[in-house]
CSV table of C-alpha atoms and ligand atoms in Angstrom, one decimal:
chain,number,residue,atom,x,y,z
A,181,MET,CA,46.2,11.5,-36.5
A,182,PRO,CA,49.8,12.8,-36.4
A,183,ASP,CA,49.8,16.6,-36.3
A,184,ALA,CA,51.0,19.3,-34.0
A,185,GLY,CA,51.9,17.2,-31.0
A,186,SER,CA,51.2,19.4,-28.0
A,187,LEU,CA,51.4,22.6,-30.0
A,188,ARG,CA,48.2,24.5,-30.7
A,189,SER,CA,47.8,27.6,-32.9
A,190,VAL,CA,45.2,29.1,-30.4
A,191,ARG,CA,44.7,28.0,-26.8
A,192,LEU,CA,43.0,29.6,-23.8
A,193,ASP,CA,44.8,29.6,-20.5
A,194,GLU,CA,41.7,30.1,-18.4
A,195,GLU,CA,43.6,30.3,-15.1
A,196,ALA,CA,45.8,33.2,-16.3
A,197,GLY,CA,43.0,34.7,-18.3
A,198,GLU,CA,45.1,34.8,-21.4
A,199,LEU,CA,45.0,33.6,-25.0
A,200,GLU,CA,48.1,31.8,-26.1
A,201,LEU,CA,48.9,32.1,-29.8
A,202,ILE,CA,51.8,30.9,-31.9
A,203,ASP,CA,53.1,34.0,-33.6
A,204,GLN,CA,52.9,32.7,-37.2
A,205,THR,CA,54.7,35.8,-38.6
A,206,LEU,CA,57.9,34.4,-37.0
A,207,LEU,CA,57.7,30.9,-38.3
A,208,PRO,CA,59.5,28.9,-39.5
A,209,ASN,CA,62.6,30.4,-37.8
A,210,ARG,CA,61.2,30.9,-34.3
A,211,THR,CA,58.3,29.3,-32.4
A,212,VAL,CA,57.2,32.1,-30.1
A,213,LEU,CA,54.1,31.9,-28.0
A,214,LEU,CA,52.2,35.1,-27.4
A,215,ARG,CA,50.0,35.6,-24.4
A,216,LEU,CA,47.3,38.2,-24.9
A,217,SER,CA,44.2,39.2,-22.9
A,218,ASP,CA,43.3,42.7,-24.2
A,219,PRO,CA,40.9,42.6,-27.2
A,220,ARG,CA,42.9,45.3,-28.9
A,221,ASP,CA,46.0,43.1,-28.8
A,222,ILE,CA,44.0,40.1,-30.1
A,223,ARG,CA,42.6,42.3,-32.9
A,224,GLU,CA,46.2,43.3,-33.8
A,225,ALA,CA,47.3,39.7,-33.8
A,226,ILE,CA,44.5,38.8,-36.2
A,227,TYR,CA,45.1,41.8,-38.5
A,228,SER,CA,48.9,41.2,-38.5
A,229,LEU,CA,48.4,37.5,-39.2
A,230,ARG,CA,50.1,36.3,-36.0
A,231,VAL,CA,47.1,34.1,-35.9
A,232,ARG,CA,45.5,33.4,-39.3
A,233,GLY,CA,43.4,30.9,-41.2
A,234,ALA,CA,39.7,31.2,-41.2
A,235,PRO,CA,38.8,28.8,-38.4
A,236,ALA,CA,41.7,29.9,-36.2
A,237,ILE,CA,40.7,33.6,-36.4
A,238,GLY,CA,37.1,32.6,-35.5
A,239,ILE,CA,38.3,30.8,-32.4
A,240,ALA,CA,40.7,33.6,-31.4
A,241,ALA,CA,37.8,36.1,-31.7
A,242,ALA,CA,35.5,33.9,-29.6
A,243,TYR,CA,38.1,33.7,-26.9
A,244,GLY,CA,38.9,37.4,-27.3
A,245,VAL,CA,35.3,38.5,-26.7
A,246,TYR,CA,35.1,36.2,-23.7
A,247,LEU,CA,38.4,37.6,-22.2
A,248,ALA,CA,37.1,41.1,-22.8
A,249,ILE,CA,34.3,40.5,-20.3
A,250,ARG,CA,36.1,38.0,-18.1
A,251,ARG,CA,37.6,40.6,-15.8
A,252,SER,CA,34.8,43.1,-16.2
A,253,ALA,CA,33.6,44.9,-13.1
A,254,ALA,CA,30.1,45.2,-14.6
A,255,ARG,CA,27.4,44.4,-12.0
A,256,ASP,CA,24.6,43.4,-14.3
A,257,TRP,CA,23.8,41.9,-17.7
A,258,ASP,CA,23.1,45.2,-19.4
A,259,ALA,CA,26.5,46.7,-18.4
A,260,LEU,CA,28.3,43.5,-19.4
A,261,ALA,CA,26.5,43.5,-22.7
A,262,VAL,CA,27.7,47.0,-23.5
A,263,GLU,CA,31.3,45.9,-22.9
A,264,PHE,CA,30.8,42.7,-24.9
A,265,ARG,CA,29.4,44.5,-27.9
A,266,ALA,CA,32.3,47.0,-27.9
A,267,ALA,CA,34.8,44.2,-28.0
A,268,LYS,CA,32.8,42.3,-30.6
A,269,GLY,CA,32.8,45.3,-32.9
A,270,LEU,CA,36.5,45.7,-32.5
A,271,LEU,CA,37.4,42.1,-33.2
A,272,ALA,CA,34.9,41.8,-36.1
A,273,SER,CA,36.7,44.7,-37.9
A,274,ALA,CA,40.0,42.9,-38.0
A,275,ARG,CA,39.6,41.1,-41.3
A,276,PRO,CA,36.6,41.0,-43.6
A,277,THR,CA,36.8,38.0,-45.9
A,278,ALA,CA,36.8,34.9,-43.7
A,279,VAL,CA,33.2,34.5,-42.5
A,280,ASN,CA,34.3,32.4,-39.5
A,281,LEU,CA,35.3,35.6,-37.7
A,282,SER,CA,31.8,37.1,-37.7
A,283,TRP,CA,30.2,33.7,-37.5
A,284,ALA,CA,32.0,32.9,-34.2
A,285,LEU,CA,31.3,36.4,-32.8
A,286,ASP,CA,27.6,36.2,-33.7
A,287,ARG,CA,27.4,32.8,-32.0
A,288,MET,CA,29.0,34.3,-28.9
A,289,GLU,CA,26.4,37.1,-29.0
A,290,ARG,CA,23.5,34.7,-29.3
A,291,ARG,CA,24.8,33.0,-26.2
A,292,LEU,CA,25.1,36.4,-24.4
A,293,ASP,CA,21.5,37.2,-25.4
A,294,ALA,CA,20.2,33.8,-24.3
A,295,ALA,CA,21.6,34.7,-20.8
A,296,ARG,CA,19.9,38.1,-20.7
A,297,GLY,CA,19.1,39.1,-17.1
A,298,ARG,CA,21.2,36.3,-15.5
A,299,PRO,CA,23.8,37.1,-12.8
A,300,VAL,CA,27.1,38.3,-14.2
A,301,GLY,CA,29.1,35.3,-13.1
A,302,GLU,CA,26.7,33.0,-14.8
A,303,VAL,CA,26.9,35.0,-18.1
A,304,LYS,CA,30.7,34.8,-18.0
A,305,ASN,CA,30.6,31.0,-17.6
A,306,ALA,CA,28.1,30.7,-20.4
A,307,LEU,CA,30.5,32.7,-22.7
A,308,LEU,CA,33.5,30.6,-21.7
A,309,GLU,CA,31.5,27.4,-22.5
A,310,GLU,CA,30.5,28.8,-25.9
A,311,ALA,CA,34.1,29.8,-26.8
A,312,GLU,CA,35.3,26.4,-25.8
A,313,ALA,CA,32.5,24.8,-27.9
A,314,VAL,CA,33.6,26.9,-30.9
A,315,ARG,CA,37.1,25.4,-30.5
A,316,ALA,CA,36.1,21.9,-29.8
A,317,GLU,CA,33.6,21.7,-32.6
A,318,ASP,CA,36.3,22.9,-35.0
A,319,GLU,CA,38.6,20.1,-33.9
A,320,GLU,CA,35.9,17.6,-34.5
A,321,ALA,CA,35.1,19.1,-37.9
A,322,CYS,CA,38.7,19.0,-39.0
A,323,ARG,CA,38.9,15.3,-38.1
A,324,ALA,CA,35.8,14.5,-40.2
A,325,ILE,CA,37.0,16.7,-43.1
A,326,GLY,CA,40.2,14.7,-43.0
A,327,GLU,CA,38.3,11.4,-43.3
A,328,ASN,CA,36.0,12.7,-46.0
A,329,GLY,CA,38.8,14.3,-47.9
A,330,LEU,CA,40.9,11.1,-47.8
A,331,SER,CA,38.1,9.1,-49.4
A,332,LEU,CA,38.8,11.2,-52.6
A,333,LEU,CA,42.5,10.4,-52.7
A,334,GLY,CA,44.6,7.4,-53.6
A,335,PRO,CA,48.0,6.0,-52.3
A,336,GLY,CA,51.1,7.6,-53.7
A,337,TRP,CA,49.3,10.5,-55.2
A,338,GLY,CA,50.9,13.9,-55.9
A,339,ILE,CA,48.9,16.6,-54.2
A,340,LEU,CA,49.2,20.3,-54.7
A,341,THR,CA,48.1,22.8,-52.0
A,342,HIS,CA,48.0,26.6,-51.8
A,343,CYS,CA,48.5,28.8,-48.7
A,344,ASN,CA,48.3,27.1,-45.4
A,345,ALA,CA,45.2,25.2,-44.3
A,346,GLY,CA,46.8,23.0,-41.8
A,347,TRP,CA,46.7,22.8,-38.0
A,348,LEU,CA,48.1,26.3,-37.7
A,349,ALA,CA,45.0,27.7,-39.5
A,350,THR,CA,42.5,25.8,-37.3
A,351,SER,CA,42.1,24.3,-33.8
A,352,ARG,CA,43.9,21.2,-34.8
A,353,TYR,CA,44.6,18.9,-37.9
A,354,GLY,CA,43.7,21.6,-40.5
A,355,THR,CA,41.2,21.4,-43.4
A,356,ALA,CA,43.0,20.9,-46.7
A,357,LEU,CA,46.0,19.3,-44.9
A,358,ALA,CA,43.9,17.0,-42.6
A,359,PRO,CA,43.5,14.2,-45.2
A,360,LEU,CA,47.3,14.4,-45.7
A,361,TYR,CA,48.0,13.8,-42.0
A,362,LEU,CA,45.4,11.0,-41.9
A,363,GLY,CA,46.9,9.5,-45.1
A,364,ALA,CA,50.4,9.6,-43.6
A,365,GLU,CA,49.1,7.6,-40.6
A,366,ARG,CA,47.6,5.1,-43.0
A,367,GLY,CA,50.7,4.7,-45.2
A,368,TYR,CA,49.3,6.6,-48.3
A,369,GLY,CA,52.8,8.0,-49.1
A,370,PHE,CA,51.5,11.2,-50.6
A,371,ARG,CA,54.0,13.6,-52.4
A,372,VAL,CA,52.9,17.1,-51.6
A,373,PHE,CA,53.7,20.2,-53.6
A,374,ALA,CA,53.2,23.5,-51.7
A,375,ASP,CA,52.9,26.8,-53.6
A,376,GLU,CA,55.0,29.3,-51.8
A,377,THR,CA,51.9,31.7,-51.8
A,378,ARG,CA,53.0,35.2,-52.6
A,379,PRO,CA,53.1,37.7,-51.1
A,380,LEU,CA,53.0,36.4,-47.5
A,381,LEU,CA,54.5,33.0,-48.1
A,382,GLN,CA,52.1,31.0,-46.0
A,383,GLY,CA,53.0,27.9,-48.2
A,384,ALA,CA,56.8,28.3,-47.8
A,385,ARG,CA,56.8,29.4,-44.2
A,386,LEU,CA,53.9,27.5,-42.7
A,387,THR,CA,52.8,24.5,-44.8
A,388,ALA,CA,56.4,23.5,-45.5
A,389,TRP,CA,57.1,23.7,-41.7
A,390,GLU,CA,54.0,21.8,-40.7
A,391,LEU,CA,54.4,19.0,-43.2
A,392,ASP,CA,58.1,18.7,-42.6
A,393,ARG,CA,57.6,18.3,-38.9
A,394,ALA,CA,55.1,15.5,-39.7
A,395,GLY,CA,57.5,13.7,-41.9
A,396,ILE,CA,55.3,14.1,-45.0
A,397,ASP,CA,57.1,14.3,-48.4
A,398,LEU,CA,57.0,18.0,-49.4
A,399,THR,CA,58.3,19.9,-52.4
A,400,LEU,CA,58.1,23.7,-52.2
A,401,ILE,CA,57.4,25.5,-55.5
A,402,CYS,CA,57.0,29.1,-56.5
A,403,ASP,CA,53.4,29.9,-57.4
A,404,ASN,CA,54.3,30.3,-61.0
A,405,MET,CA,55.6,26.7,-61.2
A,406,ALA,CA,52.3,25.1,-60.6
A,407,SER,CA,51.5,24.8,-64.3
A,408,THR,CA,54.8,23.0,-65.0
A,409,VAL,CA,54.4,20.6,-62.1
A,410,MET,CA,50.9,19.8,-63.3
A,411,LYS,CA,52.0,19.4,-66.9
A,412,ARG,CA,54.7,17.0,-65.8
A,413,GLY,CA,51.9,14.8,-64.4
A,414,LEU,CA,53.1,15.2,-60.8
A,415,VAL,CA,49.8,16.3,-59.4
A,416,LYS,CA,46.7,14.0,-59.1
A,417,ALA,CA,44.6,16.4,-57.1
A,418,VAL,CA,44.6,19.9,-55.7
A,419,LEU,CA,43.4,20.5,-52.1
A,420,THR,CA,42.8,24.0,-50.8
A,421,GLY,CA,41.1,25.6,-47.8
A,422,CYS,CA,38.5,28.4,-48.0
A,423,ASP,CA,37.6,31.6,-46.2
A,424,ARG,CA,34.1,32.0,-47.4
A,425,VAL,CA,31.9,29.7,-49.5
A,426,ALA,CA,29.0,31.5,-51.2
A,427,ALA,CA,25.6,29.8,-51.5
A,428,ASN,CA,26.2,29.1,-55.2
A,429,GLY,CA,29.6,27.4,-54.5
A,430,ASP,CA,31.9,30.3,-55.4
A,431,VAL,CA,34.8,30.2,-53.0
A,432,ALA,CA,37.0,32.9,-51.6
A,433,ASN,CA,40.4,31.7,-50.5
A,434,LYS,CA,44.0,33.0,-50.5
A,435,ILE,CA,45.0,35.1,-53.5
A,436,GLY,CA,46.3,32.8,-56.2
A,437,THR,CA,43.8,30.0,-55.5
A,438,SER,CA,41.6,30.8,-58.5
A,439,GLY,CA,44.6,30.7,-60.9
A,440,VAL,CA,45.4,27.2,-59.5
A,441,ALA,CA,41.8,26.1,-60.2
A,442,VAL,CA,42.0,27.4,-63.8
A,443,LEU,CA,45.2,25.4,-64.3
A,444,ALA,CA,43.7,22.3,-62.7
A,445,ARG,CA,40.8,22.5,-65.1
A,446,HIS,CA,43.1,22.9,-68.0
A,447,TYR,CA,45.1,19.8,-67.1
A,448,GLY,CA,42.0,17.8,-66.1
A,449,ILE,CA,43.0,17.6,-62.4
A,450,PRO,CA,40.3,17.5,-59.7
A,451,PHE,CA,40.2,20.7,-57.6
A,452,TYR,CA,38.9,20.1,-54.1
A,453,VAL,CA,38.0,22.8,-51.5
A,454,LEU,CA,37.9,21.7,-47.9
A,455,GLY,CA,36.4,23.6,-45.0
A,456,PRO,CA,34.0,23.4,-42.1
A,457,VAL,CA,30.3,24.2,-42.5
A,458,SER,CA,31.0,27.4,-40.5
A,459,THR,CA,32.8,28.7,-43.6
A,460,VAL,CA,29.7,28.4,-45.8
A,461,ASP,CA,27.8,31.6,-45.9
A,462,LEU,CA,24.3,30.9,-47.4
A,463,ALA,CA,23.4,34.6,-46.9
A,464,CYS,CA,26.0,35.4,-49.5
A,465,PRO,CA,24.5,34.5,-52.9
A,466,THR,CA,27.6,34.5,-55.0
A,467,GLY,CA,31.3,35.3,-54.9
A,468,ALA,CA,30.6,38.8,-56.2
A,469,GLU,CA,29.2,39.7,-52.8
A,470,ILE,CA,32.2,38.4,-50.8
A,471,PRO,CA,34.3,41.3,-49.4
A,472,VAL,CA,37.9,40.9,-50.4
A,473,GLU,CA,40.5,42.3,-48.0
A,474,GLU,CA,43.1,44.7,-49.5
A,475,ARG,CA,46.4,44.7,-47.6
A,476,PRO,CA,49.3,47.2,-47.4
A,477,ALA,CA,51.6,47.6,-50.5
A,478,GLU,CA,54.6,47.0,-48.2
A,479,GLU,CA,53.7,43.2,-48.1
A,480,VAL,CA,54.5,43.1,-51.9
A,481,THR,CA,57.4,45.5,-52.2
A,482,ASP,CA,59.4,44.9,-48.9
A,483,ARG,CA,58.2,42.3,-46.5
A,484,TRP,CA,60.5,39.4,-47.1
A,485,TYR,CA,63.3,41.1,-48.9
A,486,VAL,CA,66.6,42.3,-47.3
A,487,ARG,CA,66.1,45.5,-49.4
A,488,ARG,CA,63.0,46.9,-51.0
A,489,MET,CA,62.5,45.2,-54.3
A,490,ALA,CA,60.3,47.7,-56.2
A,491,PRO,CA,60.8,51.3,-57.1
A,492,GLU,CA,59.6,53.8,-54.5
A,493,GLY,CA,56.1,55.0,-55.3
A,494,VAL,CA,55.3,52.1,-57.7
A,495,LYS,CA,51.5,51.3,-57.8
A,496,VAL,CA,50.7,48.1,-56.1
A,497,LEU,CA,47.6,45.9,-55.9
A,498,ASN,CA,47.4,43.6,-52.9
A,499,PRO,CA,44.1,41.8,-52.6
A,500,ALA,CA,44.6,39.1,-50.0
A,501,PHE,CA,42.0,36.7,-51.4
A,502,ASP,CA,40.4,35.8,-54.7
A,503,VAL,CA,37.2,34.1,-55.7
A,504,THR,CA,37.2,30.8,-57.5
A,505,ASP,CA,34.1,30.2,-59.7
A,506,ALA,CA,32.0,27.3,-58.5
A,507,GLY,CA,32.3,25.8,-62.0
A,508,LEU,CA,36.0,25.1,-61.5
A,509,ILE,CA,35.5,23.3,-58.2
A,510,THR,CA,35.1,19.5,-58.4
A,511,ALA,CA,33.8,19.1,-54.8
A,512,ILE,CA,33.5,21.0,-51.5
A,513,VAL,CA,34.5,18.7,-48.6
A,514,THR,CA,32.9,19.5,-45.2
A,515,GLU,CA,32.6,17.6,-41.9
A,516,ARG,CA,29.0,16.7,-42.8
A,517,GLY,CA,29.8,15.4,-46.2
A,518,ILE,CA,31.0,16.2,-49.7
A,519,ALA,CA,29.1,18.7,-51.8
A,520,ARG,CA,29.1,18.3,-55.6
A,521,PRO,CA,27.7,20.6,-58.3
A,522,PRO,CA,25.2,22.1,-58.5
A,523,TYR,CA,26.3,23.6,-55.2
A,524,GLY,CA,23.1,25.7,-54.7
A,525,ASP,CA,21.3,22.5,-53.8
A,526,SER,CA,24.1,20.4,-52.3
A,527,LEU,CA,25.5,23.1,-50.0
A,528,ALA,CA,22.0,24.0,-48.7
A,529,ARG,CA,21.3,20.3,-48.0
A,530,ILE,CA,24.6,20.0,-46.0
A,531,VAL,CA,24.3,23.2,-44.1
A,532,GLN,CA,20.6,23.1,-43.3
A,533,PRO,CA,19.8,19.4,-43.3
B,900,LIG,O1,45.5,35.4,-45.0
B,900,LIG,P1,45.4,34.0,-44.4
B,900,LIG,O2,46.7,33.4,-44.2
B,900,LIG,O3,44.6,34.0,-43.2
B,900,LIG,O4,44.6,33.1,-45.5
B,900,LIG,C1,44.3,31.8,-45.1
B,900,LIG,C2,43.7,31.1,-46.2
B,900,LIG,O5,43.4,31.6,-47.3
B,900,LIG,C3,43.3,29.6,-45.9
B,900,LIG,O6,43.4,28.8,-47.0
B,900,LIG,C4,41.9,29.6,-45.3
B,900,LIG,O7,41.7,30.5,-44.3
B,900,LIG,C5,41.5,28.3,-44.8
B,900,LIG,S1,42.4,27.8,-43.4
B,900,LIG,C6,41.9,26.3,-42.9
C-alpha cells in the first residue's frame, strides 16, 4: 500500500532509548524529527499536537511509559511500579477525548501487573514487548480497515474527509485515509476533498500534505464549503476517523465532524466512520458521556494568522471535538468488520466476539 515510505509518525529508537516523532505542528513546511525520552516531554508533545490522532497518541503514550522505566534504577518490581504509575498518570492527563490514550496505558499497566514480582530487567522487557505490540497491532488494524473501507467505495468516486486520519495519525496507513491509499494502488482514481479543519488546520496542513505525497487527487476546501461541494454532486461518500466510539454508536471526532454528517444526511451521501476496535469504548454508553477537550482561545484568534484576527478579550469557544449522533452514521468500519445500525448490537458483536 503506498503511504509514508520510510517515514513514521511515531517510532521507538530502542538503542538510543528515544521516541522519534514527526513534529506535526511544523508540517507541511518543515519535516522535523523530535527525539524524546522524558515522559514530561512526551506529554507536552501529545498536548501540543506534535504527535496527534487517536491511535498515534496511544502508541506514543505506550512507548512513553516504557521509556519512563527503561532507565530506572529501581531494584524491584514494587519500586518500578511506583515510577510506572507516576508516568502513566502524567501521560494519561495529556488529552481526554481519544480513548486510545488511556486504552494503551491501561494495557501497559496490565502487562506490568502480570509481571508482578519478576526481576526488573524482565519487567522492562515485557513492557517493551507490549508497547511494540500496541504499535504493530495498530499497523495491522489500519491495513484491514483499508480493505474493509474500500469495499464500500467505487472507482472514480469523490470522497470528502475531515481532519487528518492518515498515516500521520496512526502507526501507518491511517484509518479514514487507508482505503484511499489502497484504492490508489488499485487504480480507483478517487477525487478527494479535504476540509481545512478549523481551527488547527489538520486537513490543510496534514491531509493535503499526505495525499499530495502519495499522488492522490486532492482538492482543499474551507470547512464552510462542504455543503456546496456536496450540492454540486462531487461527493459520493464521506470518510472520517474517530477519537471515541460510544457503545450506542455515537462518535467523537474532530470539531466540525458532526456538521459534515448533518450535511451528508441532507444530501443523501453515506457517512462512514473508520477506526480500530481500540477506539470503541463500550464502557461509555452514549456520546453524552464522552469528555470533550477544550483548548486555548489563542488557537482560534491567533495561531495561523500573521496578526491576531479577533478583538482582544473577545469570548471564544474552542471545543476540540464534537459528537456525531449514531443516527447520522451509515456504518462504522473497523479491522474486524463493518458495524451497521443498530450499533448497540453490532459494535458489541465486533468488539467482544
Ligand atoms: O486533535 P487531533 O488532531 O488529534 O484530532 C484527530 C482526529 O480527530 C482524528 O480524526 C482521529 O483522532 C482519528 S485519527 C486516525
